[in-house]
Amino acid sequence: MADVISCSSNSVRFSSSLFTSSFTSSFNSSRPNLSPTSKRVVSISECSPLSGDFVSPIAFRPRKQLTSFKVHAVVAQREQPKWWERNAGPNMIDIHSTQEFLTALSEAGDKLVIVEFYGTWCASCRALYPKLCRTAQEHPEIIFLKVNFDENKPMCKNLNVKVLPYFHFYRGADGQLESFSCSLAKFQKIKDAIELHNTDRCSIGPPRGVGDLNLEALSASKDTLAGSSK
């Protein structure tokens, strides 16, 4: 015997033996007649079960109303520093002017100072830089100065910097110890220079810095030009 569900405007018939085989929908005079093969979706709200019409019990659940939510996720992405802006620690200092360079050398005392001259556009500088940062972390007693070539072109030319990356080594009253260009493949040169110059010693006299090269005059002329352009 088939299970029958009676509704207010239509009846839906299910075959319990075959689980579901077909259904017929009959409509009132206000609705067009459909063939038995036509499909119609009957919502639960249209049905009003009548007592005694159920052969087998069927549980009805009220139709749930779907609510759409618009979720706006705002992800705040911090701008990552550029490769040359990443410092290994407090012993790595950015140099933006001649005066900053001279001050850093004078304040270093007897500490070994390694100066890297680099360009933000230099692929070799970028490849070498992570290893230089690791070296700075391994030697907190050494001062590492980073000089941007494009920001300090007059000073770099006076220091005879003609290729990048380029390195200067300074220490106390000895002044400049050596200078050389270095790539990632030749990074051992920097390690050898550190082993040679980073020995315990006491300087007699004030730090010499750049020696006879008059960068003070260069810094003063630069400041004068900057003031006149305002």
Tab-separated table of C-alpha atoms in Angstrom:
chain	number	residue	atom	x	y	z
A	1	MET	CA	0.000	0.000	0.000
A	2	ALA	CA	1.375	3.424	-0.933
A	3	ASP	CA	2.031	6.128	1.623
A	4	VAL	CA	-0.113	9.222	1.020
A	5	ILE	CA	0.497	12.776	2.229
A	6	SER	CA	-2.476	15.113	1.914
A	7	CYS	CA	-1.820	18.846	1.392
A	8	SER	CA	-4.150	21.842	1.122
A	9	SER	CA	-3.690	22.348	-2.598
A	10	ASN	CA	-2.126	19.179	-3.842
A	11	SER	CA	-1.465	15.586	-2.941
A	12	VAL	CA	1.880	13.879	-3.240
A	13	ARG	CA	1.991	10.098	-3.549
A	14	PHE	CA	5.081	8.023	-2.733
A	15	SER	CA	5.683	4.347	-3.358
A	16	SER	CA	6.930	2.890	-0.072
A	17	SER	CA	7.846	-0.446	-1.626
A	18	LEU	CA	10.232	1.097	-4.163
A	19	PHE	CA	11.192	3.894	-1.751
A	20	THR	CA	10.319	6.476	-4.380
A	21	SER	CA	9.124	5.904	-7.898
A	22	SER	CA	6.714	8.570	-9.031
A	23	PHE	CA	4.390	11.204	-7.802
A	24	THR	CA	1.382	12.974	-9.127
A	25	SER	CA	0.311	16.480	-8.440
A	26	SER	CA	-3.253	17.650	-8.728
A	27	PHE	CA	-4.013	21.337	-8.719
A	28	ASN	CA	-7.084	23.429	-8.133
A	29	SER	CA	-8.859	25.240	-10.938
A	30	SER	CA	-6.723	28.367	-10.547
A	31	ARG	CA	-3.575	26.487	-11.520
A	32	PRO	CA	-2.767	24.911	-14.872
A	33	ASN	CA	-2.908	21.141	-15.159
A	34	LEU	CA	0.399	19.378	-15.540
A	35	SER	CA	1.038	15.946	-16.929
A	36	PRO	CA	2.051	13.192	-14.499
A	37	THR	CA	5.558	13.329	-15.889
A	38	SER	CA	5.954	17.037	-15.090
A	39	LYS	CA	7.993	17.875	-12.044
A	40	ARG	CA	6.974	20.352	-9.430
A	41	VAL	CA	8.837	21.302	-6.276
A	42	VAL	CA	6.472	21.339	-3.343
A	43	SER	CA	7.666	23.298	-0.341
A	44	ILE	CA	6.917	22.095	3.155
A	45	SER	CA	5.009	25.296	3.938
A	46	GLU	CA	2.420	24.447	1.281
A	47	CYS	CA	1.549	21.203	2.996
A	48	SER	CA	-0.965	20.978	5.779
A	49	PRO	CA	-1.077	17.359	6.941
A	50	LEU	CA	-4.590	16.154	7.740
A	51	SER	CA	-5.269	13.787	10.531
A	52	GLY	CA	-5.891	10.248	9.419
A	53	ASP	CA	-4.271	10.756	6.012
A	54	PHE	CA	-0.984	9.215	7.055
A	55	VAL	CA	-0.557	5.532	6.535
A	56	SER	CA	2.978	5.556	7.854
A	57	PRO	CA	4.339	8.349	10.067
A	58	ILE	CA	6.514	10.935	8.378
A	59	ALA	CA	8.244	13.630	10.408
A	60	PHE	CA	8.174	17.126	8.939
A	61	ARG	CA	10.681	19.757	9.862
A	62	PRO	CA	9.859	23.438	9.442
A	63	ARG	CA	11.574	25.077	6.529
A	64	LYS	CA	14.713	26.812	7.603
A	65	GLN	CA	15.318	30.274	6.344
A	66	LEU	CA	18.732	30.771	4.930
A	67	THR	CA	20.516	33.916	5.915
A	68	SER	CA	23.467	35.085	3.920
A	69	PHE	CA	26.279	36.864	5.616
A	70	LYS	CA	28.914	38.901	3.950
A	71	VAL	CA	32.170	38.547	5.770
A	72	HIS	CA	34.761	41.116	4.993
A	73	ALA	CA	38.181	39.941	6.088
A	74	VAL	CA	40.681	42.690	6.256
A	75	VAL	CA	44.203	41.382	6.384
A	76	ALA	CA	46.700	43.999	7.369
A	77	GLN	CA	49.911	43.141	5.665
A	78	ARG	CA	52.950	44.801	7.035
A	79	GLU	CA	55.257	46.072	4.414
A	80	GLN	CA	58.351	43.938	4.493
A	81	PRO	CA	61.657	45.832	4.730
A	82	LYS	CA	63.784	45.851	1.623
A	83	TRP	CA	66.862	43.667	1.675
A	84	TRP	CA	69.290	46.508	2.402
A	85	GLU	CA	67.101	47.776	5.268
A	86	ARG	CA	67.432	44.584	7.302
A	87	ASN	CA	70.005	44.917	10.056
A	88	ALA	CA	71.652	42.071	11.931
A	89	GLY	CA	71.657	43.890	15.258
A	90	PRO	CA	72.844	47.000	17.115
A	91	ASN	CA	76.392	46.595	15.772
A	92	MET	CA	75.195	47.152	12.180
A	93	ILE	CA	74.644	50.842	11.435
A	94	ASP	CA	73.236	52.589	8.358
A	95	ILE	CA	75.266	55.584	7.201
A	96	HIS	CA	73.373	58.345	5.397
A	97	SER	CA	75.923	61.176	5.346
A	98	THR	CA	79.632	61.946	5.569
A	99	GLN	CA	79.201	63.334	9.061
A	100	GLU	CA	77.527	60.132	10.241
A	101	PHE	CA	80.433	58.159	8.791
A	102	LEU	CA	83.070	60.251	10.569
A	103	THR	CA	81.143	60.172	13.848
A	104	ALA	CA	80.786	56.386	13.743
A	105	LEU	CA	84.514	55.937	13.152
A	106	SER	CA	85.473	58.281	15.985
A	107	GLU	CA	83.060	56.638	18.435
A	108	ALA	CA	84.256	53.095	17.623
A	109	GLY	CA	87.441	53.546	19.666
A	110	ASP	CA	89.606	50.428	19.444
A	111	LYS	CA	86.878	48.282	17.941
A	112	LEU	CA	87.333	46.895	14.454
A	113	VAL	CA	85.083	48.698	11.961
A	114	ILE	CA	84.023	47.037	8.705
A	115	VAL	CA	82.475	49.376	6.158
A	116	GLU	CA	80.393	47.952	3.342
A	117	PHE	CA	79.745	50.176	0.327
A	118	TYR	CA	76.734	48.869	-1.547
A	119	GLY	CA	74.083	49.783	-4.096
A	120	THR	CA	70.411	48.914	-3.791
A	121	TRP	CA	70.461	47.927	-7.474
A	122	CYS	CA	73.598	45.743	-7.118
A	123	ALA	CA	72.786	42.026	-7.483
A	124	SER	CA	76.161	41.018	-6.075
A	125	CYS	CA	75.554	43.200	-3.001
A	126	ARG	CA	72.183	41.577	-2.459
A	127	ALA	CA	73.592	38.033	-2.772
A	128	LEU	CA	76.366	38.749	-0.274
A	129	TYR	CA	74.280	40.654	2.267
A	130	PRO	CA	72.661	37.729	4.193
A	131	LYS	CA	76.093	36.245	4.864
A	132	LEU	CA	77.375	39.620	6.033
A	133	CYS	CA	74.457	39.811	8.486
A	134	ARG	CA	75.306	36.392	9.883
A	135	THR	CA	78.917	37.474	10.302
A	136	ALA	CA	77.764	40.567	12.198
A	137	GLN	CA	75.713	38.380	14.528
A	138	GLU	CA	78.709	36.105	15.108
A	139	HIS	CA	80.936	39.114	15.957
A	140	PRO	CA	78.990	41.552	18.154
A	141	GLU	CA	82.303	43.196	19.113
A	142	ILE	CA	82.804	44.446	15.525
A	143	ILE	CA	81.089	47.551	14.154
A	144	PHE	CA	79.575	47.134	10.699
A	145	LEU	CA	78.788	50.318	8.774
A	146	LYS	CA	76.539	50.206	5.703
A	147	VAL	CA	77.129	53.014	3.213
A	148	ASN	CA	74.604	53.448	0.418
A	149	PHE	CA	76.605	54.473	-2.643
A	150	ASP	CA	73.780	56.456	-4.234
A	151	GLU	CA	73.206	58.480	-1.064
A	152	ASN	CA	76.912	59.249	-0.569
A	153	LYS	CA	78.452	59.468	-4.046
A	154	PRO	CA	80.928	62.325	-3.324
A	155	MET	CA	82.246	60.581	-0.208
A	156	CYS	CA	82.487	57.206	-1.949
A	157	LYS	CA	84.451	58.725	-4.836
A	158	ASN	CA	86.838	60.405	-2.403
A	159	LEU	CA	87.312	57.034	-0.694
A	160	ASN	CA	88.203	55.513	-4.063
A	161	VAL	CA	85.171	53.229	-4.200
A	162	LYS	CA	84.916	52.205	-7.847
A	163	VAL	CA	83.233	48.793	-7.656
A	164	LEU	CA	80.476	47.302	-5.514
A	165	PRO	CA	80.319	45.680	-3.078
A	166	TYR	CA	83.444	47.241	-1.582
A	167	PHE	CA	84.844	46.956	1.949
A	168	HIS	CA	87.036	49.111	4.176
A	169	PHE	CA	88.543	47.969	7.477
A	170	TYR	CA	89.352	50.564	10.164
A	171	ARG	CA	90.659	50.293	13.684
A	172	GLY	CA	91.510	52.982	16.244
A	173	ALA	CA	94.753	54.892	15.813
A	174	ASP	CA	95.763	52.611	12.917
A	175	GLY	CA	93.096	54.127	10.745
A	176	GLN	CA	92.350	52.266	7.535
A	177	LEU	CA	93.858	48.784	7.595
A	178	GLU	CA	92.895	47.522	4.160
A	179	SER	CA	90.247	47.746	1.445
A	180	PHE	CA	89.076	45.397	-1.270
A	181	SER	CA	86.093	44.384	-3.388
A	182	CYS	CA	84.378	41.151	-2.488
A	183	SER	CA	81.617	38.974	-3.875
A	184	LEU	CA	79.746	36.088	-2.289
A	185	ALA	CA	82.107	33.576	-3.899
A	186	LYS	CA	85.088	35.326	-2.289
A	187	PHE	CA	83.566	35.946	1.126
A	188	GLN	CA	86.489	34.123	2.719
A	189	LYS	CA	88.490	37.320	2.170
A	190	ILE	CA	86.328	39.061	4.768
A	191	LYS	CA	86.728	36.195	7.237
A	192	ASP	CA	90.499	36.224	6.786
A	193	ALA	CA	90.629	40.005	7.305
A	194	ILE	CA	88.554	39.683	10.490
A	195	GLU	CA	90.883	37.016	11.856
A	196	LEU	CA	93.876	39.194	11.070
A	197	HIS	CA	92.650	42.537	12.414
A	198	ASN	CA	90.264	41.554	15.222
A	199	THR	CA	92.992	40.741	17.746
A	200	ASP	CA	93.177	42.248	21.240
A	201	ARG	CA	95.115	45.519	21.203
A	202	CYS	CA	95.193	48.990	22.689
A	203	SER	CA	95.665	51.982	20.430
A	204	ILE	CA	97.966	54.798	21.451
A	205	GLY	CA	96.292	57.986	20.377
A	206	PRO	CA	92.853	58.915	19.073
A	207	PRO	CA	91.132	56.973	16.314
A	208	ARG	CA	92.578	58.002	12.991
A	209	GLY	CA	89.572	57.172	10.870
A	210	VAL	CA	90.102	58.049	7.213
A	211	GLY	CA	93.506	59.547	7.916
A	212	ASP	CA	94.673	62.369	5.693
A	213	LEU	CA	91.549	62.355	3.550
A	214	ASN	CA	89.684	65.548	4.421
A	215	LEU	CA	86.108	64.319	4.515
A	216	GLU	CA	85.241	67.031	7.020
A	217	ALA	CA	85.604	69.632	4.265
A	218	LEU	CA	83.522	67.457	1.947
A	219	SER	CA	80.788	67.217	4.571
A	220	ALA	CA	80.868	70.996	5.163
A	221	SER	CA	80.607	71.788	1.445
A	222	LYS	CA	77.717	69.381	1.081
A	223	ASP	CA	75.859	71.037	3.944
A	224	THR	CA	76.497	74.463	2.363
A	225	LEU	CA	75.069	73.328	-0.956
A	226	ALA	CA	72.051	71.853	0.774
A	227	GLY	CA	71.434	75.139	2.619
A	228	SER	CA	71.718	77.271	-0.514
A	229	SER	CA	69.224	75.109	-2.396
A	230	LYS	CA	66.508	75.740	0.209
